[in-house]
Short mmCIF file of C-alpha atoms in Angstrom, two decimals:
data_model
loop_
_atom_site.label_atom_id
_atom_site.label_comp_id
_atom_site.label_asym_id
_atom_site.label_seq_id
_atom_site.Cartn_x
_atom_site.Cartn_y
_atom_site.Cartn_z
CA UNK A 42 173.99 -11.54 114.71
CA UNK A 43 170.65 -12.49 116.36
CA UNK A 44 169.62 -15.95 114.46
CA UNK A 45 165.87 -14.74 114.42
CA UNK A 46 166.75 -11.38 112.30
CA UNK A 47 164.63 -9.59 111.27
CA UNK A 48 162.00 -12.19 112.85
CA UNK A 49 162.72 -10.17 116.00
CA UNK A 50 161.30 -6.89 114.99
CA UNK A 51 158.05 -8.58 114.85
CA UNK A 52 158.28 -10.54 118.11
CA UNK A 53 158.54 -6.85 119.81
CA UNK A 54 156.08 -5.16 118.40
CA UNK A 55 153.60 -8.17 119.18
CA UNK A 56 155.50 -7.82 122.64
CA UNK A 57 154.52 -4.38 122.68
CA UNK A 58 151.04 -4.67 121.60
CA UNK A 59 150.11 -7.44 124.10
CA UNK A 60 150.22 -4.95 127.35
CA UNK A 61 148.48 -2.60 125.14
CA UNK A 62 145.28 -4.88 124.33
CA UNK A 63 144.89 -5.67 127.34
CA UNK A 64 144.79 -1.89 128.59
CA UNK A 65 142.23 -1.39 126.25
CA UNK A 66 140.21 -4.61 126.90
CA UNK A 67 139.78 -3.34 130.19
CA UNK A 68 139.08 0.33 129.67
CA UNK A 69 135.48 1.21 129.82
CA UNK A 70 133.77 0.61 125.86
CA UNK A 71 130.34 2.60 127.26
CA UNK A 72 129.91 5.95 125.59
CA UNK A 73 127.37 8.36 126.01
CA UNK A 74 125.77 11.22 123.81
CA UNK A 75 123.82 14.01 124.70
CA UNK A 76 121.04 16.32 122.77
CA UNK A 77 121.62 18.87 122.85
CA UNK A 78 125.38 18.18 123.04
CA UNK A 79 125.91 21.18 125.35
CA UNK A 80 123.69 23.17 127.63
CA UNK A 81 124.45 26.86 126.62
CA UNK A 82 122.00 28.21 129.01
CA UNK A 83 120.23 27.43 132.01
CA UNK A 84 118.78 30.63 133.99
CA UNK A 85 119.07 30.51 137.83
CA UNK A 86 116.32 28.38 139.32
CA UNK A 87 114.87 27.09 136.02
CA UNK A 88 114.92 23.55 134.54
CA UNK A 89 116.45 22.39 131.06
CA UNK A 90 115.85 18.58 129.54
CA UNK A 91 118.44 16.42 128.04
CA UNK A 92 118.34 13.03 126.07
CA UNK A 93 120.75 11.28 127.01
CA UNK A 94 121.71 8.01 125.11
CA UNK A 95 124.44 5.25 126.49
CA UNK A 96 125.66 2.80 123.86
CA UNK A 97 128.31 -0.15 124.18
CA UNK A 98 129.02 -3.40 124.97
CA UNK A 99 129.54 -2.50 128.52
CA UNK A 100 125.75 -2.33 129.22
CA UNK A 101 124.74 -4.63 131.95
CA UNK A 102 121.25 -5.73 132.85
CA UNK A 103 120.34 -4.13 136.05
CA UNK A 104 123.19 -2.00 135.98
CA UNK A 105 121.97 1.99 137.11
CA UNK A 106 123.50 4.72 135.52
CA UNK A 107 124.54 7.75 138.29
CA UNK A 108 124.91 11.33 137.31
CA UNK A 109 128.35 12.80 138.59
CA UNK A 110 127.79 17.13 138.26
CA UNK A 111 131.46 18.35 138.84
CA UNK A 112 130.07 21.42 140.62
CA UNK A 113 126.79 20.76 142.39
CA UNK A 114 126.60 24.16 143.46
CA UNK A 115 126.21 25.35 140.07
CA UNK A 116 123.60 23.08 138.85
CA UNK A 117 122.30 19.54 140.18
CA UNK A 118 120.29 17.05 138.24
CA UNK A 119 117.70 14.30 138.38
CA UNK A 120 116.27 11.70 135.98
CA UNK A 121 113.19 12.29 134.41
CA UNK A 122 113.09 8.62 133.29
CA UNK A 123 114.44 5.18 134.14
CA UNK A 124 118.26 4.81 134.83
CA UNK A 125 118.42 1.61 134.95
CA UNK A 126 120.06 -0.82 132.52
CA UNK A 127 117.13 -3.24 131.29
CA UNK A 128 117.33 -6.54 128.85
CA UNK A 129 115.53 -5.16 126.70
CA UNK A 130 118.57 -2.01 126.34
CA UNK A 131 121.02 -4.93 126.18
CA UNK A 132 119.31 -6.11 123.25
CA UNK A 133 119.18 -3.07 121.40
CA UNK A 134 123.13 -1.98 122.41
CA UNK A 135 121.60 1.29 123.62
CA UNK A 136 120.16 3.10 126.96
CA UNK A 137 117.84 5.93 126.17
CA UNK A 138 116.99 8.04 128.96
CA UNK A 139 115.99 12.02 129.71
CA UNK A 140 117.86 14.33 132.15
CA UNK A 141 116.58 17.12 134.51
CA UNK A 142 118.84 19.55 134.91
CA UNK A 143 118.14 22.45 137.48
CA UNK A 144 120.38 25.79 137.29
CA UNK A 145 121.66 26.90 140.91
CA UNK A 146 124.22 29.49 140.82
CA UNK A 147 125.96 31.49 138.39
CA UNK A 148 128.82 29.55 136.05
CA UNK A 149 130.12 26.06 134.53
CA UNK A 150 130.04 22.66 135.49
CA UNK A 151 130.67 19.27 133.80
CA UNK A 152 128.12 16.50 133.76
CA UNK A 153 129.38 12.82 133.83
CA UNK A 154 127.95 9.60 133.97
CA UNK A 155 129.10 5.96 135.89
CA UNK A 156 127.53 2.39 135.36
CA UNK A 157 127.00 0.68 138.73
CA UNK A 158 126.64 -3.18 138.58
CA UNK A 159 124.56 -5.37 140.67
CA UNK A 160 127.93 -5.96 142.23
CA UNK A 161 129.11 -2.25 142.62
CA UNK A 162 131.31 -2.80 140.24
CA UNK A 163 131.86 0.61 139.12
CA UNK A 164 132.59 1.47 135.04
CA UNK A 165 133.12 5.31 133.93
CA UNK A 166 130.85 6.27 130.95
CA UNK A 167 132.75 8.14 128.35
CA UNK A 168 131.05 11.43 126.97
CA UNK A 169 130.40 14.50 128.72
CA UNK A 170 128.16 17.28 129.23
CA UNK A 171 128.72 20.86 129.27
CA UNK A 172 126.46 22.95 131.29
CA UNK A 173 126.35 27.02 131.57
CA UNK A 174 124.08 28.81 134.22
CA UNK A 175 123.36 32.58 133.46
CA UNK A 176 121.36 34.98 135.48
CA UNK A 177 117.86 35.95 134.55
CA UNK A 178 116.71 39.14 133.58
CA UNK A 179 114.35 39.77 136.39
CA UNK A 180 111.25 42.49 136.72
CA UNK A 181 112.51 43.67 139.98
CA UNK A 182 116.08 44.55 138.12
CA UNK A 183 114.17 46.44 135.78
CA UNK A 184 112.51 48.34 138.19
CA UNK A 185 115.58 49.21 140.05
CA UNK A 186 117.37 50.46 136.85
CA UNK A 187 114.19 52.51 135.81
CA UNK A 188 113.82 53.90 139.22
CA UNK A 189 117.52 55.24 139.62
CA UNK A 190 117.31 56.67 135.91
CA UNK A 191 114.43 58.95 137.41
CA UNK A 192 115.35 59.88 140.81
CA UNK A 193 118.71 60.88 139.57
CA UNK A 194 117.25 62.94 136.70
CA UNK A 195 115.44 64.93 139.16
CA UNK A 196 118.38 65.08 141.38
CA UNK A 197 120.45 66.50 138.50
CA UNK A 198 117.29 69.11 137.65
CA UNK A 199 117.80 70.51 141.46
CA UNK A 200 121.52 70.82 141.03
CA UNK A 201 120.65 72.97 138.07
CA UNK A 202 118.31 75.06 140.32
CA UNK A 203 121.61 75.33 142.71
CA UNK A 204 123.93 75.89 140.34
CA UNK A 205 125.46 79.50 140.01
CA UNK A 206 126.56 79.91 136.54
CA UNK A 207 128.79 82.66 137.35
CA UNK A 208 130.84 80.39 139.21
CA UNK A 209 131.57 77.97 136.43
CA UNK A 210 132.44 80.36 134.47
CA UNK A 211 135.35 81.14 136.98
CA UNK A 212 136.28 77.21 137.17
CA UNK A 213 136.41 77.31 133.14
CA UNK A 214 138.42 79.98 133.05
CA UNK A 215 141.09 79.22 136.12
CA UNK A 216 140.76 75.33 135.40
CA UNK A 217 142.88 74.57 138.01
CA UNK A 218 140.61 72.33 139.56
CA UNK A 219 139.26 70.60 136.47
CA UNK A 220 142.96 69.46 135.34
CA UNK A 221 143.56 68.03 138.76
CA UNK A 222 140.47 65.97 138.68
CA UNK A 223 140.61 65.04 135.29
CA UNK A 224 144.35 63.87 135.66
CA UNK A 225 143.82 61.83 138.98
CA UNK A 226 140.35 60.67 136.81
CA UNK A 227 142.11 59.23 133.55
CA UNK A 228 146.03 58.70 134.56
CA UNK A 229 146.32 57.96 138.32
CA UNK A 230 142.73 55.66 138.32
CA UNK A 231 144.01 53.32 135.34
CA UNK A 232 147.66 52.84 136.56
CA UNK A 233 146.19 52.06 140.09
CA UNK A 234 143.71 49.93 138.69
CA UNK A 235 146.32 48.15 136.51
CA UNK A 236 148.69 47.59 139.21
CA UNK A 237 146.06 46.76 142.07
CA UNK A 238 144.82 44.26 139.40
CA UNK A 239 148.48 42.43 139.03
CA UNK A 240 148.66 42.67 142.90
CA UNK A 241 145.79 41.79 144.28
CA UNK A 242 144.37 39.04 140.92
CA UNK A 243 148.39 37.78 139.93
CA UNK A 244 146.63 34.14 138.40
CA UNK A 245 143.32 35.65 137.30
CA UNK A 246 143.76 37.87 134.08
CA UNK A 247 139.65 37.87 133.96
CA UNK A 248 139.36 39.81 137.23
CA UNK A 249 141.99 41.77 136.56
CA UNK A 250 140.27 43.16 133.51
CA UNK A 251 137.25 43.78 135.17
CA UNK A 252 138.97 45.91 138.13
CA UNK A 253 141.01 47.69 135.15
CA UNK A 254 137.49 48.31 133.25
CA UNK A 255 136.34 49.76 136.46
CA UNK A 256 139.45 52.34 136.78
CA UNK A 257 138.99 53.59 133.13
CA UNK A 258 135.69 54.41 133.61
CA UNK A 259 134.54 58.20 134.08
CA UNK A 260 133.30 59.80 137.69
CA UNK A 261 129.88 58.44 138.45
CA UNK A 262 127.06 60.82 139.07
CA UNK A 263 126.99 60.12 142.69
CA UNK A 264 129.97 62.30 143.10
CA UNK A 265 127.86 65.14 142.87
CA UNK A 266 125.63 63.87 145.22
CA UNK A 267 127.99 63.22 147.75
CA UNK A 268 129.55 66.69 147.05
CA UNK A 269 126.70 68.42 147.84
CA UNK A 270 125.79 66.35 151.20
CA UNK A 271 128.86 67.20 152.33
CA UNK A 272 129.35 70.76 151.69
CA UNK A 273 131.97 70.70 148.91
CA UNK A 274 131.81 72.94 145.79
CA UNK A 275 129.14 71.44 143.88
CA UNK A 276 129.58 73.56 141.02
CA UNK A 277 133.31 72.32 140.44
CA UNK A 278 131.91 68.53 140.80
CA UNK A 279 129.21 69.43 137.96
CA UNK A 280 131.98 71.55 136.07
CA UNK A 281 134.37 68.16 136.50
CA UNK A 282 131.69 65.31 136.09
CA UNK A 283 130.97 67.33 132.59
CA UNK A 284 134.41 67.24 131.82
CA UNK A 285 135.13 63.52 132.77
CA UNK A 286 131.84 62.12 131.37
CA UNK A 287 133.03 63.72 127.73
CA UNK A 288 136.68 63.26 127.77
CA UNK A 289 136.03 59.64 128.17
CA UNK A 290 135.11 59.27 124.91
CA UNK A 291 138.91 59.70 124.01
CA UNK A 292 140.51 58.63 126.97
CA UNK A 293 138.76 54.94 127.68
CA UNK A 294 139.81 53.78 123.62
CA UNK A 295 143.30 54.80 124.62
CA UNK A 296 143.47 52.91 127.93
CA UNK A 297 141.37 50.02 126.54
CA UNK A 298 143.45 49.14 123.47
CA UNK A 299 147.24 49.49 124.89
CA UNK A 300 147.34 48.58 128.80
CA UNK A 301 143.84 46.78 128.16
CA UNK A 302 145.18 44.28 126.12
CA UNK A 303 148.03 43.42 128.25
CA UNK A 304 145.47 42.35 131.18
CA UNK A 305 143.39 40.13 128.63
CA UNK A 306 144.74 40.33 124.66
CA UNK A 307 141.60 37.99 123.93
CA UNK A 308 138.76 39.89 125.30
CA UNK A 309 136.53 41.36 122.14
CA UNK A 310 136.60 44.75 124.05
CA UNK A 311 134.01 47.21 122.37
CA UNK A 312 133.99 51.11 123.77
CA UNK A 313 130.45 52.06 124.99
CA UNK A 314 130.31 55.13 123.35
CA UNK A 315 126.33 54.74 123.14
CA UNK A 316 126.00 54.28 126.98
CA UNK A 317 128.56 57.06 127.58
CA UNK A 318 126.82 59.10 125.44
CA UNK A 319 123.11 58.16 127.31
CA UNK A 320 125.13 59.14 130.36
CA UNK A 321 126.35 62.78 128.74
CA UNK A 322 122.81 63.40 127.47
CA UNK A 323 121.40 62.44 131.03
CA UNK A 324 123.63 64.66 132.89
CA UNK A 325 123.39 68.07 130.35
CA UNK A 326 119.88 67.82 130.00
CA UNK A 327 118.31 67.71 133.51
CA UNK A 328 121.15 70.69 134.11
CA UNK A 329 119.66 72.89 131.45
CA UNK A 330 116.07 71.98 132.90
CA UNK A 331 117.19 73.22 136.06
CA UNK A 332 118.76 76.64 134.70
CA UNK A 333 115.73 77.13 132.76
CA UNK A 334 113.69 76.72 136.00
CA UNK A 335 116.39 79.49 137.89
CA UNK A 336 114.94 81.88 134.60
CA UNK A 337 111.37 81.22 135.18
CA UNK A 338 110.51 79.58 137.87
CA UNK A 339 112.20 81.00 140.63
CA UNK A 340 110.00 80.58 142.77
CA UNK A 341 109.76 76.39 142.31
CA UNK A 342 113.61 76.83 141.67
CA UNK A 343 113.97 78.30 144.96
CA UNK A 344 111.42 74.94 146.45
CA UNK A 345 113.89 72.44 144.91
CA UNK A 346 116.83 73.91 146.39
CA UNK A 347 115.29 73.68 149.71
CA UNK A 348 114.70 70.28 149.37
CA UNK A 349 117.89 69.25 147.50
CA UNK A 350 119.82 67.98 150.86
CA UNK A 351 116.94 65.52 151.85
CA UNK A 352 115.82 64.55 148.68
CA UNK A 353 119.71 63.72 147.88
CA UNK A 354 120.11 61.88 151.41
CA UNK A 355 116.72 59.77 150.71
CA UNK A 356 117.94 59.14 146.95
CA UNK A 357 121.21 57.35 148.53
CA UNK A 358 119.71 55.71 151.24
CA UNK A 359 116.96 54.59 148.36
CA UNK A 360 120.15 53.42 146.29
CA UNK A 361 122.36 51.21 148.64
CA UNK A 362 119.61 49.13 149.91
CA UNK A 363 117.76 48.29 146.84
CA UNK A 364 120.91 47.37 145.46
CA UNK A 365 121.41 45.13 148.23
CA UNK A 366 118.01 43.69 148.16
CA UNK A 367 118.10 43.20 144.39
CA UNK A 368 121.67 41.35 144.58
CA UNK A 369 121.71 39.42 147.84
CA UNK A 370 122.70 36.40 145.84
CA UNK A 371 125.98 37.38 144.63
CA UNK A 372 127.21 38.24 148.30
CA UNK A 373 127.55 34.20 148.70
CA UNK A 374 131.29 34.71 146.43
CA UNK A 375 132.63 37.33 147.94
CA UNK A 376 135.53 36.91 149.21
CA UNK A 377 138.82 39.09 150.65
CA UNK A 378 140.45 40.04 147.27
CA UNK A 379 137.09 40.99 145.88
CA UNK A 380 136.64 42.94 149.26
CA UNK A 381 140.26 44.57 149.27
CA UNK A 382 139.94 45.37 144.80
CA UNK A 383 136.37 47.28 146.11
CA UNK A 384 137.93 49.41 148.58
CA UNK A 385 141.24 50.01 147.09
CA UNK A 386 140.03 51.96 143.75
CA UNK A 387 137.84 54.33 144.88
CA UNK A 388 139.74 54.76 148.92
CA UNK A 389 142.79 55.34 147.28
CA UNK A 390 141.00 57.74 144.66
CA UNK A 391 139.99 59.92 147.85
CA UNK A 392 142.70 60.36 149.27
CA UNK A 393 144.98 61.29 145.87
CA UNK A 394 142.78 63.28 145.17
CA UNK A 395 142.97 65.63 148.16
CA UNK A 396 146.56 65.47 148.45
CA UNK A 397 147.36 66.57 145.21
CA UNK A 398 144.49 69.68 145.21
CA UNK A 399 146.15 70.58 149.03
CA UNK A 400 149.62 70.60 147.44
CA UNK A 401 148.17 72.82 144.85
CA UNK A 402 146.50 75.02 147.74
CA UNK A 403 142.87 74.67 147.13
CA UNK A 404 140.12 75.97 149.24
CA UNK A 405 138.60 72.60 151.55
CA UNK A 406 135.27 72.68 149.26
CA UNK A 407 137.27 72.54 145.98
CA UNK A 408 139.47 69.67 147.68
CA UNK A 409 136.52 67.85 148.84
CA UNK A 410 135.04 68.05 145.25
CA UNK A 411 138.06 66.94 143.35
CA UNK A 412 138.74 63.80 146.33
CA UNK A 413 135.37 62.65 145.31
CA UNK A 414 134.98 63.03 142.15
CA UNK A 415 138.15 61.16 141.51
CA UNK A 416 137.34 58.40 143.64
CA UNK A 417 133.54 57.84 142.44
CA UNK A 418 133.82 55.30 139.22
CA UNK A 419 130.89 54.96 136.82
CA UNK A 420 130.59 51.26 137.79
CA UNK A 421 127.87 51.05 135.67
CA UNK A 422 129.64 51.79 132.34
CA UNK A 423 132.16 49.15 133.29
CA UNK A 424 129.91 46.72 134.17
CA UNK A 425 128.28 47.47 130.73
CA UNK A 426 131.83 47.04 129.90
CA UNK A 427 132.54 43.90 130.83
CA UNK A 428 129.51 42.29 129.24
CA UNK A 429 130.04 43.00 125.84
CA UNK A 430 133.62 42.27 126.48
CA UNK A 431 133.08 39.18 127.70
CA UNK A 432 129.95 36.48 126.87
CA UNK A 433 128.01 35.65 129.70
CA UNK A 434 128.63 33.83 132.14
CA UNK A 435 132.50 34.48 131.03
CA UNK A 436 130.96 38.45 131.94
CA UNK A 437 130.13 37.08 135.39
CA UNK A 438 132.36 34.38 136.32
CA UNK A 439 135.99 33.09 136.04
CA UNK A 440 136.81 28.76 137.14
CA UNK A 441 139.00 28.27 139.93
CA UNK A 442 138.53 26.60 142.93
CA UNK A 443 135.24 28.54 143.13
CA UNK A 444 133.44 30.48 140.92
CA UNK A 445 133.73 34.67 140.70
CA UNK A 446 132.05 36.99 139.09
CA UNK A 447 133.42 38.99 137.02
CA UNK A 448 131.30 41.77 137.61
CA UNK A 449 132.49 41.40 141.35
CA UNK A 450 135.08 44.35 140.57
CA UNK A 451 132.45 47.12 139.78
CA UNK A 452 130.00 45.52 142.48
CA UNK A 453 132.25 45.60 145.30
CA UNK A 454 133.72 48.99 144.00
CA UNK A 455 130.38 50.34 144.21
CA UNK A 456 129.34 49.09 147.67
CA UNK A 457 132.61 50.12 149.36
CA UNK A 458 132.80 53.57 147.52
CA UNK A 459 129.99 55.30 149.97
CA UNK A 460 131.78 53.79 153.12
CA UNK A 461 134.72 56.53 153.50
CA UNK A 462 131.56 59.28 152.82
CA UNK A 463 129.31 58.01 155.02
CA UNK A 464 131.28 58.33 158.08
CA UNK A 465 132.36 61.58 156.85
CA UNK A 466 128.96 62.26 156.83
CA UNK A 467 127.86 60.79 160.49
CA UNK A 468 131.19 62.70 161.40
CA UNK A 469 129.47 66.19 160.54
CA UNK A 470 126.36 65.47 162.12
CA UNK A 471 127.64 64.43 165.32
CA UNK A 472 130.23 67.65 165.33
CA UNK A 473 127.08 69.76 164.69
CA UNK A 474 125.20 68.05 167.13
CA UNK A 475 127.75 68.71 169.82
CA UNK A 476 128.78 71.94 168.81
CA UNK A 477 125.00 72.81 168.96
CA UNK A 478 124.75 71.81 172.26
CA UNK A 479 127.37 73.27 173.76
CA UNK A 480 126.25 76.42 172.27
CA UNK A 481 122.86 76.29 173.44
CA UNK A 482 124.05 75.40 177.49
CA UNK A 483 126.60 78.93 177.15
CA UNK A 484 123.52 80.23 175.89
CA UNK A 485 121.88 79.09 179.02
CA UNK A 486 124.44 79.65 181.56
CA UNK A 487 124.94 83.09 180.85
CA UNK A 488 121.18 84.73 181.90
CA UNK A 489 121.37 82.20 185.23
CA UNK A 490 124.50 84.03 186.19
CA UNK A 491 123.00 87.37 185.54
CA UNK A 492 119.67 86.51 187.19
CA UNK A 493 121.38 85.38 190.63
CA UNK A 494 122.67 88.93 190.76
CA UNK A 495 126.22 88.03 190.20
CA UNK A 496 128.34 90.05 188.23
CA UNK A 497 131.46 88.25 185.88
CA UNK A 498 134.98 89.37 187.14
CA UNK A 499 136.44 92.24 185.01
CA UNK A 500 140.03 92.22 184.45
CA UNK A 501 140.24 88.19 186.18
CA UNK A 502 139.35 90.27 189.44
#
């Protein structure tokens, strides 16, 4: 038996606790608090102050205290006052200073602070800051929205002027088309969206919801726009976009709240039924105007159908770049995936979409309609989507290495959703061009031959 028993219990622990003292002796005692505590929002270019107080008996008289911003491409930050250590701080066992903190770029950083001693003698300052920088609402954003709300409208009054009720009608009653669209819209979309999302975002379930938000959405309007420009049945498109726009009310709760919840169980997600709504009531009602117009107007009826192609062209055109313009900034974070999740929900939509309306043997135009309108999301429903789902700037960004934005999905979705039509497009105008010219030198050849006084060859003689 040990002759210091139980003496020796004690002589451990104080062995034990020696090491221990001296760890903390020389871990840094300087601790600093902010006010506020956390930064919950700093807009994009703006400024935000913060009091920032440094107590302990750390402090050091001519010490500076440096600013470490985990992310400086998020947010940087200045002093708005003294940083340096004085006697007269020493005294008082406290540093009171103020903090400049300017907002960069979309998403979270961590603020920090060091002591640095006459000597360089470098001591971490305990305490934190939290900092969160959200995009402002801008004029030029509203304008855009308001803009596109009215140009479409009008666009949507001149399909009703082209629209020949007779035919829908016939798509009601053989709904062959409809079904196709509506099942490549709300069964193939999600389950491509869900597994793209897995493939393409395996260690990002934030991204992931936002391309499966994007692939429950219903057609977007521009379907029938596109439809049109390219000579496919724009009265199935209406007849489909109709369809889609209403059926989503039962179809994105269903999607949403079983395969939804397997991408992100913790997202509060909330069905727009308002905005889909908004959407219903701005496609039916410019329709009607237009029909009305057919009644008793024809004459002005017959005026907007004219100048339905160019106005639709121009609307486009209008569309793409001042969506560019308006959201240069968020180009800086794109990167391949976001690229690849863009074109992969809407390119694979297209062609899906055809195949399974040629297996079912329908005319080009119907084929063309159904491709499109299967492939064309409502990007803005999902991006509305996304932000109640998620609080900004969780509704914009995801940490990582770099900062995403959430809203990245529906973005790059709806830049790389006109590519596949617009060389379709260029496609039929150079075809026409050529065609056009070859007809008009046969046209030409044939009087020369007649004028020179020679006669064709009958029977290759």
């Amino acid at each position: 038996m040990c002759p210091l028993w139980p003496l020796h219990l004690i002589v451990l622990y104080l062995l034990v606790l020696g090491p221990m003292w001296v760890l903390c002796q020389a871990a840094p005692n300087l601790m600093a608090t902010y006010l506020p505590t956390e930064v919950e929002e700093v807009h994009m270019g703006d400024t935000y102050y913060v009091d920032v107080n440094v107590t302990g008996a750390g402090l050091r008289p001519g010490a500076r205290l440096q600013v470490n911003v985990r992310d400086e491409h998020v947010a940087e930050t200045k002093w708005n006052s003294s940083y340096q250590i004085t006697e007269s701080d020493v005294s008082e066992g406290k540093f009171k200073g103020r903090l400049r903190i300017i907002g960069n770029f979309l998403g979270r950083t961590i603020l920090s602070l060091e002591s640095i001693s006459v000597g360089d003698t470098i001591e971490p300052v305990n305490g934190t800051l939290a900092v969160t920088v959200t995009r402002p609402q801008r004029v030029i954003d509203t304008i855009f929205t308001t803009s596109i709300a009215i140009f479409i409208s009008i666009v949507f009054i001149n399909f009703g002027c082209a629209m020949h009720w007779d035919e829908v009608k016939g798509v009601v009653r053989r709904p062959i088309g409809p079904i196709i669209g509506l099942c490549g819209q709300f069964v193939f979309m999600p389950l491509i969206s869900f597994g793209l999302g897995y493939l393409i975002f395996p260690s990002s379930p934030s991204l992931h919801l936002g391309m499966f938000c994007t692939g429950v959405a219903p057609g977007g309007g521009a379907s029938n726009i596109w439809t049109f420009i390219l000579g496919g049945n724009l009265d199935l498109s209406l007849t489909m976009t109709s369809i889609s726009t209403l059926a989503a009310f039962g179809f994105m709760p269903l999607w949403l709240f079983t395969l939804g919840q397997v991408v992100f169980a913790n997202a509060s997600i909330v069905v727009p039924y308002s905005r889909i709504a908004m959407f219903v009531i701005g496609l039916i009602v410019p329709l009607i105007i237009g029909l009305a117009m057919q009644k008793f107007t024809p004459r002005l009826s017959a005026f907007m159908v004219r100048i339905l192609k160019p106005f639709s062209s121009c609307i486009l055109i209008f569309i793409i770049v001042f969506a560019i313009v308006t959201n240069l900034y968020i180009f800086e974070l794109f990167s391949w995936q976001i690229l690849l999740a863009g074109m992969g929900i809407p390119w694979l939509g297209y062609i899906s979409g055809y195949l399974v309306a040629w297996i079912f043997r329908q005319p080009h135009p119907d084929a063309l309609a159904i491709s499109i309108e299967t492939g064309i999301q409502n990007t803005g429903i999902a991006i509305f989507l996304l932000r109640y789902a998620l609080p900004q700037p969780e509704a914009d960004i995801t940490t990582g290495n770099h900062y995403l934005l959430y809203i990245f999905v529906p973005v790059a979705c709806a830049i790389m959703t006109p590519i596949p039509m617009t060389a379709i497009f260029i496609y039929q105008k150079l075809s026409a061009c050529i065609k056009n010219r070859t007809k008009q030198k046969k046209d030409v050849d044939v009087p020369e031959t007649v004028e020179s006084g020679v006669q064709p060859a009958a029977n290759g003689k």
